[in-house]
Coordinates of N, CA, C and O in Angstrom, one line a residue:
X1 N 16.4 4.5 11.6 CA 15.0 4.6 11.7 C 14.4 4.8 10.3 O 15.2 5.2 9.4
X2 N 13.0 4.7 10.0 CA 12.3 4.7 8.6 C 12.5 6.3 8.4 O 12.4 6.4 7.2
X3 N 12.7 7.6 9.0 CA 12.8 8.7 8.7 C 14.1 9.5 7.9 O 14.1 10.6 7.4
X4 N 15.1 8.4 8.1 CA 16.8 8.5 7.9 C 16.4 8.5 6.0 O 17.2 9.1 5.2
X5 N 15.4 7.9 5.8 CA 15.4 7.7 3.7 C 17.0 6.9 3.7 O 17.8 7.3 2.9
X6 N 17.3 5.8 4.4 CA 18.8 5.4 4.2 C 18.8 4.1 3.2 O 19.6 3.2 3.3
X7 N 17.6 4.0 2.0 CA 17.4 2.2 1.6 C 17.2 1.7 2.2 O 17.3 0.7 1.5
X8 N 17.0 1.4 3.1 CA 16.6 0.3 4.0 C 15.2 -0.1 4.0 O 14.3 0.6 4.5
X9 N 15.1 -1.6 3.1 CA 13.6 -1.5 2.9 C 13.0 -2.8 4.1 O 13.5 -3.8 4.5
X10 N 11.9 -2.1 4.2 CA 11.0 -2.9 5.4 C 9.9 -4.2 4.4 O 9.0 -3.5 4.1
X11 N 9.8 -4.9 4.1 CA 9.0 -5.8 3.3 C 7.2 -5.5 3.7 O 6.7 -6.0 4.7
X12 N 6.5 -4.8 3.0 CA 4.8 -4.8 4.1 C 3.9 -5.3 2.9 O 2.7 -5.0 2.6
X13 N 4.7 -6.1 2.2 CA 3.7 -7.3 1.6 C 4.5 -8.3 1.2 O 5.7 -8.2 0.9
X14 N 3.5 -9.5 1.2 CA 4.1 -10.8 1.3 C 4.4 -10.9 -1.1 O 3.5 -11.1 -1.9
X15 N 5.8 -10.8 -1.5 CA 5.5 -10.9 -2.8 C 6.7 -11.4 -3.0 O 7.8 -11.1 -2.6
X16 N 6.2 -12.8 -3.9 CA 7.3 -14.0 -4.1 C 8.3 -13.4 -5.5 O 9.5 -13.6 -5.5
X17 N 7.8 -12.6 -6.5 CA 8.0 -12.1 -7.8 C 9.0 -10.9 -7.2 O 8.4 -9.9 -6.9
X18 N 10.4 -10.8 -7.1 CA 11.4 -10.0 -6.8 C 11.6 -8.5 -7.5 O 12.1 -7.5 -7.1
X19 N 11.0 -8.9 -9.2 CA 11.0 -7.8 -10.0 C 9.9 -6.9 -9.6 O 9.8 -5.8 -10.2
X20 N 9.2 -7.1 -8.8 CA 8.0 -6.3 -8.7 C 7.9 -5.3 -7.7 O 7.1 -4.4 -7.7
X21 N 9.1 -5.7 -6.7 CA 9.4 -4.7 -5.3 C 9.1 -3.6 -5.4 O 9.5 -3.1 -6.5
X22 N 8.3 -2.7 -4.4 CA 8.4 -1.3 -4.0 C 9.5 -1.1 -3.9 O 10.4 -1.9 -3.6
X23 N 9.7 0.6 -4.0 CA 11.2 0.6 -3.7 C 11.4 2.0 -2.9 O 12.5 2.4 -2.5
X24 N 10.0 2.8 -2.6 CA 9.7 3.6 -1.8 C 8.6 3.2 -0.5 O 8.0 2.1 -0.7
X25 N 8.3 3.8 0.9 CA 7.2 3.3 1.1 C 7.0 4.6 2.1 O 8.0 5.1 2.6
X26 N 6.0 5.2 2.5 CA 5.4 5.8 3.5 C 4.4 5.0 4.5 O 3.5 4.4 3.8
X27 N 4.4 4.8 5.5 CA 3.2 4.4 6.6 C 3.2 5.4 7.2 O 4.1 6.1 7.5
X28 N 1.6 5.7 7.6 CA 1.4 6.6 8.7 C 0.2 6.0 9.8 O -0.5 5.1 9.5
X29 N 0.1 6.2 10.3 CA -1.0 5.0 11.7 C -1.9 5.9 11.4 O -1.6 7.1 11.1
X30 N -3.3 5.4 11.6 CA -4.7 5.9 11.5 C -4.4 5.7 13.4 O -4.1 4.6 13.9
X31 N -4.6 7.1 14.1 CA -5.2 7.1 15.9 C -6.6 7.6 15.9 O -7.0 8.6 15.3
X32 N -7.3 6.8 16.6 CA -8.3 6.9 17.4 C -8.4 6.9 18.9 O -8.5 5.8 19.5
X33 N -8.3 8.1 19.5 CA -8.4 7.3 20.9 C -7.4 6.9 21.3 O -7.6 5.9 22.1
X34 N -6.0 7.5 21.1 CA -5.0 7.4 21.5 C -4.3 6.1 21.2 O -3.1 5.9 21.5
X35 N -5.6 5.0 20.3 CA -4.8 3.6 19.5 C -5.0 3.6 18.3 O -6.0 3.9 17.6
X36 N -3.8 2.9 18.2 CA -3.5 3.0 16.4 C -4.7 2.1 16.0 O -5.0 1.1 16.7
X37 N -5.5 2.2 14.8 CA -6.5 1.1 14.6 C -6.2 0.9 13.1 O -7.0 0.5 12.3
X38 N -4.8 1.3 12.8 CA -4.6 0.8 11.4 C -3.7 1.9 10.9 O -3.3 2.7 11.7
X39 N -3.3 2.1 9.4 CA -2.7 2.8 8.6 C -2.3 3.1 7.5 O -1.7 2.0 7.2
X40 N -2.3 4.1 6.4 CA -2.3 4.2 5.3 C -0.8 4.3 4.7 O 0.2 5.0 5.0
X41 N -1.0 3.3 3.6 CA 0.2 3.0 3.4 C 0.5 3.5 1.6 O -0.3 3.3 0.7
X42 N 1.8 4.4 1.4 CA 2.0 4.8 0.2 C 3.0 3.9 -0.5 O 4.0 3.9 0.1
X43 N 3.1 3.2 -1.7 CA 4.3 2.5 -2.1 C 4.5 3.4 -3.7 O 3.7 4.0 -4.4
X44 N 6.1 3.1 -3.9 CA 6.1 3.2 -5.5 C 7.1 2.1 -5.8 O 7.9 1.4 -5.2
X45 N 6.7 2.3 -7.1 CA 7.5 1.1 -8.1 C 8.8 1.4 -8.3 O 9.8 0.7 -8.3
X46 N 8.5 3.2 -8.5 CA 9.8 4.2 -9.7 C 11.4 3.0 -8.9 O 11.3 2.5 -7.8
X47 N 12.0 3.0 -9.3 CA 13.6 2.2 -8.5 C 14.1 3.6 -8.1 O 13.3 4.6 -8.2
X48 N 14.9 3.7 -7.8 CA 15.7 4.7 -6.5 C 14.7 5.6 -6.3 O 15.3 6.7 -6.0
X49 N 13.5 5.6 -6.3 CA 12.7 6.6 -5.7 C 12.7 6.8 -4.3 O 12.6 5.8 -3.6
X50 N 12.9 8.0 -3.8 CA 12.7 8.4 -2.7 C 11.0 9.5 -2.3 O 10.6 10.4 -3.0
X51 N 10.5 9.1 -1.2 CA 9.2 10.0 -1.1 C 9.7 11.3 -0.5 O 10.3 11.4 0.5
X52 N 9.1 12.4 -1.7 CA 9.7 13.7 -1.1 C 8.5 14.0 0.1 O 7.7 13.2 0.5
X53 N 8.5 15.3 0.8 CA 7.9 15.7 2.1 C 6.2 15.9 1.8 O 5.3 15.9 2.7
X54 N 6.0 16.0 0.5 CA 4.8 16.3 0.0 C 3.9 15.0 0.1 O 2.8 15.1 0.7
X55 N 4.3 13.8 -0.7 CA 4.5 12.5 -0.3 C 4.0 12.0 1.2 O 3.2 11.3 1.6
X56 N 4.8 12.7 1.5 CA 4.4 12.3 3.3 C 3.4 13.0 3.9 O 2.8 12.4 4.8
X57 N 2.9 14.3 3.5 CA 2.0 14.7 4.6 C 1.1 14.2 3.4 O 0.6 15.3 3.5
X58 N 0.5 13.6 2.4 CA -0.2 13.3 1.8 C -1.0 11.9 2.6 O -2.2 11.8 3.0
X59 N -0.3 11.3 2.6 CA -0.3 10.5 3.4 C -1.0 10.5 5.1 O -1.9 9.9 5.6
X60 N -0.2 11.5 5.4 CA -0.5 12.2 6.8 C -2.0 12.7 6.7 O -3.0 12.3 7.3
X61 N -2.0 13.3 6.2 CA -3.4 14.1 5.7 C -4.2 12.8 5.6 O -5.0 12.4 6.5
X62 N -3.9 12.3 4.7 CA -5.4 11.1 4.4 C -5.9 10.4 6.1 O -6.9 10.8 6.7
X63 N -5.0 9.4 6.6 CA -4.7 9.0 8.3 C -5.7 10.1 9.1 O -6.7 9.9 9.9
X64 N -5.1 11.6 8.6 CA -6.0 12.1 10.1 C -7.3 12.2 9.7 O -8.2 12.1 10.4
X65 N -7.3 12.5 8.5 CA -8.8 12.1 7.9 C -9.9 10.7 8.5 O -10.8 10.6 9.4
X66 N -9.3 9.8 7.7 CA -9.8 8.5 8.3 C -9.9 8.1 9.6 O -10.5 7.0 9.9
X67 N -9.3 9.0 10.9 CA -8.9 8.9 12.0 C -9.9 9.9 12.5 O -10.0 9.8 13.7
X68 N -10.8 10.9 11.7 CA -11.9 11.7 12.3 C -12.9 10.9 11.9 O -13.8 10.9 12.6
X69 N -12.9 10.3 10.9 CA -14.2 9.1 10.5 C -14.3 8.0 10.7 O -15.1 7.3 10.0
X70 N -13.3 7.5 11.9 CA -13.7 6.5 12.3 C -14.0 6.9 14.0 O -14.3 6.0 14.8
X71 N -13.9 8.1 14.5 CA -14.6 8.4 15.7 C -15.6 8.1 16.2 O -16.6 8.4 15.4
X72 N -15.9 7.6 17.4 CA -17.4 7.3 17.9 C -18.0 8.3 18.8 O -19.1 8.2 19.2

């Protein structure tokens, strides 16, 4: 699973140029209303980077943010 940090990279953009790969990524789903209506996505360039936990609720944080401002 994407939680394991095992390398295992997911592709979440279409990029013909191989030198240019992310080589980290965080996704988190923006919920509204119990549906995902999208999600904030963190990438890095650094090569063997791994996103430490800080990284992730960063991420997290922003999502629940955008997920109170897009309530009706």
């Amino acid at each position: 699973t994407s939680k394991d940090n095992n390398n295992t990279a997911i592709p979440i953009t279409d990029n013909e140029n191989t030198d240019k790969l992310k080589n980290a990524q965080v996704v988190y789903p923006i919920i509204v209303d119990g549906e995902s209506i999208g999600s904030v996505i963190l990438l890095s360039k650094e090569p063997d980077k791994q996103m430490s936990e800080v990284e992730q609720k960063v991420v997290q944080s922003a999502a629940s943010f955008l997920s109170t401002q897009m309530e009706i």
